[in-house]
């Protein structure tokens, strides 16, 4: 890592440090279209997308945002052409190997959420290695949703709680929002305050359905590989204009 990268970039002066989201979630959409527009294979969009995610993680760290969650692969993405799925799995693994040292230096705590057991075993090994090595880091919490589906996550929490009821460990009326949240993959991180989705689609796509109940949504037409610090600045400015009422008046 060179010195330029270690220097923290200051929060733009028009943003209020006290009103920043604690947790930002991103749906990184538009990689394929970005590549197509340039006459490139779709996978080039994903490759470019990695650099964008890395820059965003660093930007969050610089500006004092405590958690970033990225939707890297949904349970529905298995339906893509085999070559693209294979490329993505290999890309995740390569990036993890390549970036681990830097994540340690930058104090990033990485975790993966989703049904990890059906990922290629070599990728699973790298995932567990990176989660174990970074688990005590105190910097930004970086969560990567891989083979993730929000409904599936809710169902597995229901099954775990139902089992506890069946075994007499808890009573049904003890199941409240806090207990339920502790049975989700994201138990260790606060709910996202801001969801950014690129490429203009107005959908949640099965992402963090429970956790996003009160998230502010920011949709931009920009394709993910073009999403940069300026775009993020715009998203944060929009977020800071919002009045968050959480159902109150
Ligand atoms: C959606 O664009 C993007 C994906 C399904 C993959 C996103 C993954 C990365 C950017 C790599 C992240 C890497 C790590 C290690 C976390 P799309 O393909 O649906 O684009 P389209 O809608 O234009 O077709």
Short mmCIF file of C-alpha atoms and ligand atoms in Angstrom, two decimals:
data_model
loop_
_atom_site.label_atom_id
_atom_site.label_comp_id
_atom_site.label_asym_id
_atom_site.label_seq_id
_atom_site.Cartn_x
_atom_site.Cartn_y
_atom_site.Cartn_z
CA UNK A 1 0.00 0.00 0.00
CA UNK A 2 1.46 3.41 -0.86
CA UNK A 3 1.25 6.55 1.25
CA UNK A 4 -1.47 8.12 -0.86
CA UNK A 5 -3.79 5.26 0.01
CA UNK A 6 -3.19 5.49 3.75
CA UNK A 7 -4.02 9.21 3.86
CA UNK A 8 -7.58 9.74 5.00
CA UNK A 9 -9.61 11.95 2.71
CA UNK A 10 -11.67 14.45 4.62
CA UNK A 11 -15.44 14.51 4.67
CA UNK A 12 -16.69 17.12 2.14
CA UNK A 13 -17.50 20.31 4.03
CA UNK A 14 -21.16 20.37 2.97
CA UNK A 15 -21.82 17.05 4.71
CA UNK A 16 -22.67 16.92 8.40
CA UNK A 17 -20.60 14.32 10.26
CA UNK A 18 -23.37 13.89 12.85
CA UNK A 19 -25.98 13.08 10.20
CA UNK A 20 -24.04 10.42 8.32
CA UNK A 21 -25.62 6.98 7.96
CA UNK A 22 -23.98 4.50 10.31
CA UNK A 23 -24.54 1.67 7.86
CA UNK A 24 -24.73 1.90 4.07
CA UNK A 25 -25.96 -1.00 1.93
CA UNK A 26 -25.37 -1.20 -1.83
CA UNK A 27 -26.96 -3.12 -4.68
CA UNK A 28 -24.21 -3.03 -7.28
CA UNK A 29 -26.27 -3.16 -10.45
CA UNK A 30 -25.44 -2.41 -14.07
CA UNK A 31 -22.10 -4.17 -14.51
CA UNK A 32 -23.29 -6.08 -17.56
CA UNK A 33 -24.82 -3.03 -19.24
CA UNK A 34 -21.71 -0.97 -18.50
CA UNK A 35 -19.58 -3.57 -20.28
CA UNK A 36 -22.02 -3.97 -23.17
CA UNK A 37 -22.02 -0.24 -23.79
CA UNK A 38 -18.26 -0.47 -24.28
CA UNK A 39 -18.44 -3.56 -26.47
CA UNK A 40 -16.82 -5.64 -23.72
CA UNK A 41 -17.85 -9.00 -22.24
CA UNK A 42 -20.12 -8.71 -19.17
CA UNK A 43 -17.41 -10.05 -16.90
CA UNK A 44 -15.34 -6.93 -17.50
CA UNK A 45 -18.09 -4.99 -15.77
CA UNK A 46 -17.79 -7.22 -12.71
CA UNK A 47 -14.02 -6.83 -12.70
CA UNK A 48 -14.33 -3.06 -12.82
CA UNK A 49 -17.02 -3.32 -10.13
CA UNK A 50 -14.54 -4.76 -7.66
CA UNK A 51 -12.37 -1.63 -7.83
CA UNK A 52 -15.44 0.53 -7.34
CA UNK A 53 -16.41 -1.44 -4.25
CA UNK A 54 -12.90 -1.18 -2.88
CA UNK A 55 -12.91 2.59 -3.37
CA UNK A 56 -16.30 2.87 -1.71
CA UNK A 57 -15.12 0.86 1.28
CA UNK A 58 -12.15 3.17 1.64
CA UNK A 59 -14.34 6.22 1.25
CA UNK A 60 -16.70 4.99 3.99
CA UNK A 61 -13.72 4.43 6.25
CA UNK A 62 -12.30 7.90 5.47
CA UNK A 63 -15.59 9.64 6.14
CA UNK A 64 -16.38 7.77 9.35
CA UNK A 65 -19.17 5.44 8.19
CA UNK A 66 -19.09 2.38 10.44
CA UNK A 67 -20.55 -0.33 8.21
CA UNK A 68 -20.87 -1.16 4.51
CA UNK A 69 -22.82 -4.11 3.12
CA UNK A 70 -22.62 -5.11 -0.54
CA UNK A 71 -24.89 -7.49 -2.44
CA UNK A 72 -22.38 -9.53 -4.43
CA UNK A 73 -24.43 -12.60 -5.41
CA UNK A 74 -28.07 -13.39 -4.83
CA UNK A 75 -29.65 -16.82 -4.55
CA UNK A 76 -31.26 -16.04 -7.93
CA UNK A 77 -27.92 -15.28 -9.61
CA UNK A 78 -27.23 -19.04 -10.05
CA UNK A 79 -29.61 -18.75 -13.02
CA UNK A 80 -26.99 -16.78 -15.00
CA UNK A 81 -24.88 -18.47 -17.70
CA UNK A 82 -22.45 -20.96 -16.14
CA UNK A 83 -19.36 -19.10 -17.38
CA UNK A 84 -20.50 -15.90 -15.67
CA UNK A 85 -21.25 -17.71 -12.38
CA UNK A 86 -17.86 -19.43 -12.53
CA UNK A 87 -16.15 -16.15 -13.28
CA UNK A 88 -17.81 -14.46 -10.30
CA UNK A 89 -16.90 -17.28 -7.88
CA UNK A 90 -13.29 -17.18 -9.04
CA UNK A 91 -13.28 -13.38 -8.86
CA UNK A 92 -14.54 -13.38 -5.24
CA UNK A 93 -11.85 -15.85 -4.28
CA UNK A 94 -9.03 -14.00 -6.05
CA UNK A 95 -10.07 -10.67 -4.60
CA UNK A 96 -10.16 -12.12 -1.10
CA UNK A 97 -6.66 -13.56 -1.43
CA UNK A 98 -5.34 -10.36 -2.98
CA UNK A 99 -6.95 -7.90 -0.57
CA UNK A 100 -6.64 -9.65 2.78
CA UNK A 101 -3.32 -8.08 3.74
CA UNK A 102 -4.61 -4.61 2.94
CA UNK A 103 -7.83 -5.20 4.86
CA UNK A 104 -5.73 -6.13 7.89
CA UNK A 105 -3.63 -2.97 7.50
CA UNK A 106 -6.77 -0.88 7.18
CA UNK A 107 -8.42 -2.56 10.17
CA UNK A 108 -11.42 -3.80 8.15
CA UNK A 109 -13.58 -6.55 9.67
CA UNK A 110 -15.04 -8.59 6.84
CA UNK A 111 -17.93 -11.02 7.07
CA UNK A 112 -19.89 -12.95 4.47
CA UNK A 113 -23.61 -13.54 4.83
CA UNK A 114 -25.81 -15.94 2.91
CA UNK A 115 -25.95 -19.65 2.35
CA UNK A 116 -22.20 -20.10 2.21
CA UNK A 117 -22.24 -23.90 2.35
CA UNK A 118 -23.17 -24.22 -1.34
CA UNK A 119 -20.33 -22.03 -2.58
CA UNK A 120 -17.26 -23.70 -4.13
CA UNK A 121 -15.16 -25.19 -1.33
CA UNK A 122 -12.02 -23.22 -2.22
CA UNK A 123 -14.04 -20.00 -1.97
CA UNK A 124 -15.50 -21.13 1.36
CA UNK A 125 -11.95 -21.67 2.68
CA UNK A 126 -10.93 -18.13 1.71
CA UNK A 127 -14.13 -16.73 3.19
CA UNK A 128 -13.54 -18.42 6.56
CA UNK A 129 -9.87 -17.49 6.51
CA UNK A 130 -10.63 -13.81 5.90
CA UNK A 131 -13.43 -13.72 8.48
CA UNK A 132 -11.24 -15.41 11.12
CA UNK A 133 -8.21 -13.23 10.49
CA UNK A 134 -10.13 -9.95 10.53
CA UNK A 135 -12.62 -10.75 13.30
CA UNK A 136 -10.93 -8.62 15.97
CA UNK A 137 -10.36 -5.61 13.71
CA UNK A 138 -12.05 -2.53 15.08
CA UNK A 139 -12.41 -0.50 11.89
CA UNK A 140 -15.23 -0.59 9.37
CA UNK A 141 -17.53 -3.62 9.31
CA UNK A 142 -17.63 -4.83 5.71
CA UNK A 143 -20.35 -7.37 4.96
CA UNK A 144 -20.56 -9.19 1.64
CA UNK A 145 -23.86 -10.87 0.83
CA UNK A 146 -23.04 -13.94 -1.26
CA UNK A 147 -25.58 -16.58 -2.22
CA UNK A 148 -27.83 -14.39 -0.14
CA UNK A 149 -31.63 -14.17 -0.16
CA UNK A 150 -33.62 -12.08 2.31
CA UNK A 151 -36.56 -14.46 2.48
CA UNK A 152 -34.27 -17.44 3.01
CA UNK A 153 -32.52 -15.56 5.80
CA UNK A 154 -35.86 -14.86 7.51
CA UNK A 155 -36.88 -18.50 7.12
CA UNK A 156 -33.70 -19.82 8.70
CA UNK A 157 -34.23 -17.47 11.66
CA UNK A 158 -37.82 -18.78 12.00
CA UNK A 159 -36.59 -22.37 11.94
CA UNK A 160 -33.94 -21.68 14.58
CA UNK A 161 -36.49 -20.01 16.86
CA UNK A 162 -39.10 -22.73 16.25
CA UNK A 163 -36.53 -25.32 17.28
CA UNK A 164 -35.83 -23.41 20.48
CA UNK A 165 -39.55 -23.27 21.26
CA UNK A 166 -39.92 -26.99 20.49
CA UNK A 167 -37.07 -27.79 22.87
CA UNK A 168 -38.63 -25.65 25.58
CA UNK A 169 -35.74 -23.15 25.63
CA UNK A 170 -38.01 -20.14 24.95
CA UNK A 171 -41.73 -19.35 24.97
CA UNK A 172 -43.36 -18.08 21.72
CA UNK A 173 -44.20 -14.73 23.32
CA UNK A 174 -40.52 -14.13 24.04
CA UNK A 175 -39.93 -13.78 20.31
CA UNK A 176 -39.71 -10.04 19.75
CA UNK A 177 -37.94 -7.91 17.14
CA UNK A 178 -34.68 -7.84 19.08
CA UNK A 179 -34.55 -11.62 19.52
CA UNK A 180 -35.52 -12.17 15.89
CA UNK A 181 -32.80 -9.79 14.69
CA UNK A 182 -30.23 -11.72 16.71
CA UNK A 183 -31.05 -14.80 14.64
CA UNK A 184 -30.35 -13.12 11.32
CA UNK A 185 -26.96 -13.31 9.59
CA UNK A 186 -26.50 -9.63 10.38
CA UNK A 187 -26.93 -9.97 14.16
CA UNK A 188 -23.67 -8.12 14.84
CA UNK A 189 -24.39 -4.99 12.78
CA UNK A 190 -27.03 -2.26 13.04
CA UNK A 191 -29.71 -2.05 10.33
CA UNK A 192 -28.76 -0.08 7.19
CA UNK A 193 -29.75 3.59 7.28
CA UNK A 194 -29.21 4.07 3.56
CA UNK A 195 -29.59 1.73 0.59
CA UNK A 196 -27.94 2.78 -2.66
CA UNK A 197 -28.95 0.99 -5.84
CA UNK A 198 -27.22 1.76 -9.11
CA UNK A 199 -28.49 1.51 -12.70
CA UNK A 200 -31.97 2.85 -12.01
CA UNK A 201 -33.88 -0.27 -10.97
CA UNK A 202 -36.51 0.42 -8.31
CA UNK A 203 -36.43 -2.92 -6.52
CA UNK A 204 -35.12 -4.47 -3.32
CA UNK A 205 -34.38 -7.77 -5.08
CA UNK A 206 -34.66 -9.86 -1.90
CA UNK A 207 -31.89 -7.90 -0.16
CA UNK A 208 -31.95 -7.42 3.64
CA UNK A 209 -35.76 -7.42 3.70
CA UNK A 210 -36.10 -7.35 7.48
CA UNK A 211 -33.16 -5.04 8.11
CA UNK A 212 -34.20 -2.45 5.53
CA UNK A 213 -37.60 -1.68 7.11
CA UNK A 214 -36.65 1.96 7.74
CA UNK A 215 -33.74 2.43 5.34
CA UNK A 216 -33.73 5.48 3.10
CA UNK A 217 -33.56 4.42 -0.55
CA UNK A 218 -31.32 6.18 -3.04
CA UNK A 219 -31.55 5.04 -6.65
CA UNK A 220 -29.18 6.41 -9.26
CA UNK A 221 -29.10 5.78 -13.01
CA UNK A 222 -25.31 5.51 -12.91
CA UNK A 223 -24.02 1.97 -13.62
CA UNK A 224 -22.09 0.42 -10.75
CA UNK A 225 -18.68 0.54 -12.50
CA UNK A 226 -19.12 4.33 -12.82
CA UNK A 227 -20.13 4.86 -9.19
CA UNK A 228 -17.38 6.96 -7.62
CA UNK A 229 -16.70 9.26 -4.65
CA UNK A 230 -18.62 12.11 -6.27
CA UNK A 231 -21.64 9.86 -6.78
CA UNK A 232 -21.41 8.70 -3.18
CA UNK A 233 -21.16 12.30 -2.02
CA UNK A 234 -24.40 13.02 -3.92
CA UNK A 235 -26.11 10.04 -2.29
CA UNK A 236 -25.04 11.21 1.17
CA UNK A 237 -26.20 14.77 0.45
CA UNK A 238 -29.61 13.42 -0.60
CA UNK A 239 -29.73 11.26 2.53
CA UNK A 240 -28.97 14.26 4.73
CA UNK A 241 -31.91 16.15 3.21
CA UNK A 242 -34.32 13.41 4.21
CA UNK A 243 -36.42 13.68 7.29
CA UNK A 244 -36.35 10.28 8.98
CA UNK A 245 -39.53 9.87 10.98
CA UNK A 246 -39.63 6.09 11.60
CA UNK A 247 -43.43 6.17 11.31
CA UNK A 248 -43.85 9.11 13.68
CA UNK A 249 -45.05 12.60 12.67
C1 LIG B 1 -25.00 -6.90 -10.92
O1 LIG B 1 -24.80 -6.36 -12.21
C2 LIG B 1 -23.72 -7.33 -10.34
C3 LIG B 1 -23.44 -8.58 -9.86
C4 LIG B 1 -24.41 -9.68 -9.87
C5 LIG B 1 -22.09 -8.92 -9.32
C6 LIG B 1 -21.51 -7.89 -8.42
C7 LIG B 1 -20.19 -8.32 -7.94
C8 LIG B 1 -19.10 -7.54 -7.88
C9 LIG B 1 -19.08 -6.12 -8.29
C10 LIG B 1 -17.85 -8.13 -7.36
C11 LIG B 1 -17.71 -7.88 -5.87
C12 LIG B 1 -16.51 -8.57 -5.35
C13 LIG B 1 -16.30 -8.93 -4.03
C14 LIG B 1 -15.10 -9.68 -3.66
C15 LIG B 1 -17.25 -8.65 -2.98
P1 LIG B 1 -25.48 -7.09 -13.45
O2 LIG B 1 -24.55 -8.15 -13.91
O3 LIG B 1 -26.83 -7.58 -13.03
O4 LIG B 1 -25.59 -5.96 -14.49
P2 LIG B 1 -26.76 -5.77 -15.56
O5 LIG B 1 -28.00 -5.53 -14.78
O6 LIG B 1 -26.31 -4.58 -16.34
O7 LIG B 1 -26.79 -7.02 -16.38
#
